[in-house]
Short mmCIF file of C-alpha atoms in Angstrom, two decimals:
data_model
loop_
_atom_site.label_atom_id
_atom_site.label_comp_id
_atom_site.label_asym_id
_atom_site.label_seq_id
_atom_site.Cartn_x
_atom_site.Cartn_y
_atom_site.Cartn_z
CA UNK A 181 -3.19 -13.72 -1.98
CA UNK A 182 0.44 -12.26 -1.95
CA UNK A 183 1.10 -9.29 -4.06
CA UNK A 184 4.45 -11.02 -5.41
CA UNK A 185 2.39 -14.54 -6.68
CA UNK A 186 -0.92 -15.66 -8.25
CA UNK A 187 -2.62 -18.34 -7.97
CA UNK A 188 -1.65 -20.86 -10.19
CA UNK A 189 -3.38 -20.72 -13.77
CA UNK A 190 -3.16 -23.57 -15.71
CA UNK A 191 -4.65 -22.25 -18.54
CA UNK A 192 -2.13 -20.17 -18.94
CA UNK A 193 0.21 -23.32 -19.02
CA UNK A 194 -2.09 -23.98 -21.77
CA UNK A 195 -1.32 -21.21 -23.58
CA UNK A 196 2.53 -21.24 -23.29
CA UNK A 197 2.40 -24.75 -24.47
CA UNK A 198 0.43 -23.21 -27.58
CA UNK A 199 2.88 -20.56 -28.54
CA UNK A 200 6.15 -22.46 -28.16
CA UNK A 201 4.63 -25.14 -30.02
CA UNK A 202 3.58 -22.39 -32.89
CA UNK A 203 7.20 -20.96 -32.48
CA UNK A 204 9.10 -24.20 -32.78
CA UNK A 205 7.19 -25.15 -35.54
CA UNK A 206 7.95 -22.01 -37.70
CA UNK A 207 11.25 -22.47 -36.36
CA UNK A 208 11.75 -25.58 -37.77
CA UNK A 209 10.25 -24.84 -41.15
CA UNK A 210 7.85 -27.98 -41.94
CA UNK A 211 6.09 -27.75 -44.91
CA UNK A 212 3.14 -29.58 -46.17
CA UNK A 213 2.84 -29.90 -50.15
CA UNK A 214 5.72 -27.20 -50.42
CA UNK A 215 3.97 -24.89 -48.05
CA UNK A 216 4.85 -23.87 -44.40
CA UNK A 217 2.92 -26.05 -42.29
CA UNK A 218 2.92 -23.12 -39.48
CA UNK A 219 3.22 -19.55 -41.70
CA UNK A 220 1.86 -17.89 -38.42
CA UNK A 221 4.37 -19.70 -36.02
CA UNK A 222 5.81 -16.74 -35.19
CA UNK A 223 2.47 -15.16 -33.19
CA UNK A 224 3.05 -17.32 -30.70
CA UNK A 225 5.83 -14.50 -29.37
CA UNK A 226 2.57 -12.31 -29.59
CA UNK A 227 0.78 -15.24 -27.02
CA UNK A 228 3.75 -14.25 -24.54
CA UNK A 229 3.89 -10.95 -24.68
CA UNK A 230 -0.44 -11.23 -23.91
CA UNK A 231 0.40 -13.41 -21.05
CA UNK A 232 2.76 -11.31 -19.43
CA UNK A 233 1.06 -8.40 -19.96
CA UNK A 234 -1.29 -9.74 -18.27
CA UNK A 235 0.24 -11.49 -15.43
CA UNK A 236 2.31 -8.22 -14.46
CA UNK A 237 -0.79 -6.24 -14.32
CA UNK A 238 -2.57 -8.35 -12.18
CA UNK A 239 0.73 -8.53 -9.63
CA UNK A 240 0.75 -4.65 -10.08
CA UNK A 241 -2.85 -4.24 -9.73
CA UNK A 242 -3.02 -6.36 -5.97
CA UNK A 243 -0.30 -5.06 -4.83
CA UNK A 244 -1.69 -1.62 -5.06
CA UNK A 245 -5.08 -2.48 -4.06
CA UNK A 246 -3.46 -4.04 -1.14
CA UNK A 247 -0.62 -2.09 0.53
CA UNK A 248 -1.85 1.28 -1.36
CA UNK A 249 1.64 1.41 -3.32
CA UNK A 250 3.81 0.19 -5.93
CA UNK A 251 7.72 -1.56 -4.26
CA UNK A 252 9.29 -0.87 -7.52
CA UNK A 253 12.91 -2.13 -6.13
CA UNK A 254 10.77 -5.58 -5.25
CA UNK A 255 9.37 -5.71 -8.66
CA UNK A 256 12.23 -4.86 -10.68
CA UNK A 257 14.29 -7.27 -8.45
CA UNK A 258 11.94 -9.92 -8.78
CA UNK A 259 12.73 -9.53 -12.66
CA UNK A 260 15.97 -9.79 -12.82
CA UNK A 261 16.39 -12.42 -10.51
CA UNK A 262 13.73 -14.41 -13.03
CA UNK A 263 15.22 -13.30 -16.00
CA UNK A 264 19.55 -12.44 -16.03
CA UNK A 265 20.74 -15.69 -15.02
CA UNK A 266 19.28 -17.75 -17.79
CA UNK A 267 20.31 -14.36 -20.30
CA UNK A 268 24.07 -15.13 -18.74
CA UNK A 269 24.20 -18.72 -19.34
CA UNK A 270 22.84 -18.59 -22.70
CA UNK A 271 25.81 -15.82 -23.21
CA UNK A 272 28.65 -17.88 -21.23
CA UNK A 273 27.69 -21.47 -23.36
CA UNK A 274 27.44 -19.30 -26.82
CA UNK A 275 30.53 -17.55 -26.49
CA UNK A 276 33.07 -20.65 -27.44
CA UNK A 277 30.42 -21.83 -29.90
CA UNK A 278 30.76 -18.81 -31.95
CA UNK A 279 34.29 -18.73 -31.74
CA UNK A 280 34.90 -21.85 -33.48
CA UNK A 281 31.85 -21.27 -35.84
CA UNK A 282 31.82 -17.71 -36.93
CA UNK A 283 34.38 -15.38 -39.04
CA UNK A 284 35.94 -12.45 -37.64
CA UNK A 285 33.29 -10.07 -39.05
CA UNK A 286 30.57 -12.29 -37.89
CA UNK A 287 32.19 -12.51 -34.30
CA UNK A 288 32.39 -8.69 -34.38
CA UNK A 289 28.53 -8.35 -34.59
CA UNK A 290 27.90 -11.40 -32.25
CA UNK A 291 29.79 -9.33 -29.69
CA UNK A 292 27.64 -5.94 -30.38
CA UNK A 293 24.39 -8.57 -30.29
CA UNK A 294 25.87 -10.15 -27.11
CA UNK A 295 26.06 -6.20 -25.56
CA UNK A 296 22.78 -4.82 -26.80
CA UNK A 297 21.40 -7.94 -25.19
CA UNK A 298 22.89 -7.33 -21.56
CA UNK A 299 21.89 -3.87 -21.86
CA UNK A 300 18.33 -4.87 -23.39
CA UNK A 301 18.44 -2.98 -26.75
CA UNK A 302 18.54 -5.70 -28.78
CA UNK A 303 15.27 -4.74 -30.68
CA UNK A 304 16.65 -1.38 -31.53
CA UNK A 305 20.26 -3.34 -32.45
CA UNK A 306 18.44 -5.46 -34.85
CA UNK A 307 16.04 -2.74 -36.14
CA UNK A 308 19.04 -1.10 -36.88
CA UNK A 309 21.02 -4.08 -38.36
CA UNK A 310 17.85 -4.48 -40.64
CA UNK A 311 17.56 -8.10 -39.64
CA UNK A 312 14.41 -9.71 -40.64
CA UNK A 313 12.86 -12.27 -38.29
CA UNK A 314 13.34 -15.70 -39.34
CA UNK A 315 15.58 -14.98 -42.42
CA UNK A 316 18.13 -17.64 -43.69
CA UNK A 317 20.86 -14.79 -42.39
CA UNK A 318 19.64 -15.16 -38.98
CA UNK A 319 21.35 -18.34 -38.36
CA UNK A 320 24.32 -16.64 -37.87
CA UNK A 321 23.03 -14.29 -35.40
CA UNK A 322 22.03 -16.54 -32.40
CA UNK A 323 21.30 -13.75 -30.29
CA UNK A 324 17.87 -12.19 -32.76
CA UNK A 325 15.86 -14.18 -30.35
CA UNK A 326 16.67 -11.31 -27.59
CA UNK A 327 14.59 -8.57 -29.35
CA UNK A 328 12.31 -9.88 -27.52
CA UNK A 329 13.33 -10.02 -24.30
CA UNK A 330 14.49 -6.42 -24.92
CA UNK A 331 10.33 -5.30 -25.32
CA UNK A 332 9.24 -7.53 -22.50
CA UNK A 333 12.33 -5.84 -20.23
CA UNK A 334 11.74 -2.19 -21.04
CA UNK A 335 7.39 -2.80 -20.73
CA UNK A 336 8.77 -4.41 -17.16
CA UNK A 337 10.62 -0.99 -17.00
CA UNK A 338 8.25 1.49 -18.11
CA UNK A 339 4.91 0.13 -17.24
CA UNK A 340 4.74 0.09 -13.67
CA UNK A 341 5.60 3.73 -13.62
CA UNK A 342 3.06 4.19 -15.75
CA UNK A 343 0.88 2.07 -13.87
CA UNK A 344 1.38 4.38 -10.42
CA UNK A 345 1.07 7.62 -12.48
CA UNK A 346 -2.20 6.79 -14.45
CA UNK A 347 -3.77 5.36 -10.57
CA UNK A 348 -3.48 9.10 -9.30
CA UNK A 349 -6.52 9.10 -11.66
CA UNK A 350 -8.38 6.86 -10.04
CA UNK A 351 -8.92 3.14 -11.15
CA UNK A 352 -11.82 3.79 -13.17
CA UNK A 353 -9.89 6.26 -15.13
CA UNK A 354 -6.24 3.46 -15.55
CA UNK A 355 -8.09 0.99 -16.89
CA UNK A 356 -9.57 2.91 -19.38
CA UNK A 357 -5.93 5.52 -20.22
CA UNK A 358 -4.12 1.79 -20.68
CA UNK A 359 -7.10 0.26 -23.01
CA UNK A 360 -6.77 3.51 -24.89
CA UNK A 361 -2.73 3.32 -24.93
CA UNK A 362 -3.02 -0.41 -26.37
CA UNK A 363 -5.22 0.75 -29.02
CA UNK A 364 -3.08 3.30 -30.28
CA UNK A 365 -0.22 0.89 -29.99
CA UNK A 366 -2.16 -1.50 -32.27
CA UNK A 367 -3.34 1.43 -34.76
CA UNK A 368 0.44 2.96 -34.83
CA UNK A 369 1.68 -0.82 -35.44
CA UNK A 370 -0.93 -1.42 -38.65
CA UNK A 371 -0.03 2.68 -39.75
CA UNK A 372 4.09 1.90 -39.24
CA UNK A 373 4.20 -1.68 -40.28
CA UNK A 374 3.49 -1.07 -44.63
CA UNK A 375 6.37 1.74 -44.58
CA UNK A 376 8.83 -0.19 -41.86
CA UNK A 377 7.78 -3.37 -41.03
CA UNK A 378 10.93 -4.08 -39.28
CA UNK A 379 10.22 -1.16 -36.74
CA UNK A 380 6.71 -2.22 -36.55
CA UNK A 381 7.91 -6.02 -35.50
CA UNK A 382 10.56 -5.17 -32.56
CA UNK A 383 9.95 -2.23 -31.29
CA UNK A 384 7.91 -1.50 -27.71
CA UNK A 385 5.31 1.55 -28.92
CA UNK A 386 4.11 -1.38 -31.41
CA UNK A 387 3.85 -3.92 -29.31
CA UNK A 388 2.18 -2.48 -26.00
#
């Protein structure tokens, strides 16, 4: 098997199809006897995040197992070519839409969402902007949905560094150093998330 592809999984099809279902659905706000029909919807962002997690440690972990090394340039090129040109279309189709639509002061922070996006910050911009996920308010900001592309891009960034400096230790010892870094990322998340939930929600150290 090629270090840059794995076999296909179609369970984890499965699981896609689960969380953009769950997503859509909390999206879309159906209720059921004046209740949301999906409160939870939102956890299907958590399902992604899982699945690449997963997926980029497997192409990480046979890659190194067989060449010996980590191509970071291949990996992080492999990235963006997957990722920026979807990121530019959404920008290039949005741009005249918000024009029309939004007022000056609203256009003003659609172009600081639009740059935090390119430069994948987004989750800090809207930490920051105090913008809660899936408020009323966040139909005007059609760019929220980037937060998380801004965790999955800087884990893409910082985790197969991490990766090659926790293998020095031997693989016995990285599995084990990254089981204990997700538990402390879970523990911090439940310690942050009753004094700053909005932290807790879009930023990376929460969400490894």
């Amino acid at each position: 098997m090629s270090s840059q592809s794995l076999t296909y999984r179609p369970e984890i099809d499965g699981l896609r199809a689960v969380a953009v279902f769950a997503v859509m659905i909390y999206h879309a706000k159906f209720e059921l006897t004046g209740t949301n029909l999906l409160p939870g919807g939102f956890l299907g962002v958590d399902i992604f995040f899982v699945i690449s997690g997963f997926l980029i440690t497997s192409l990480l972990r046979d890659e190194w197992v067989e060449t010996g090394r980590i191509s970071f340039v291949g990996f992080y090129g492999r990235r963006i070519r997957r990722l920026l040109p979807a990121l530019f279309l959404v920008m290039i189709v949005s741009l005249p839409l918000a024009w029309e639509i939004l007022l000056p002061g609203q256009l003003l922070e659609f172009a600081k969402s639009q740059l935090a996006s390119i430069l994948f910050v987004s989750n800090f911009f809207w930490d920051v902007s105090l913008q809660e996920y899936g408020a009323e308010s966040a139909l005007l900001a059609p760019f929220l949905h980037t937060w998380s592309l801004a965790v999955e891009e800087q884990f893409y960034l910082l985790f197969p560094l991490l990766f090659v400096l926790l293998g020095k230790f031997g693989s016995a010892w990285l599995w084990r150093l990254l089981m204990a870094l997700g538990v402390a990322s879970f523990g911090l998340a439940v310690w942050i998330a009753p004094v700053d939930n909005s932290s807790a929600f879009y930023m990376l150290h929460t969400r490894f």
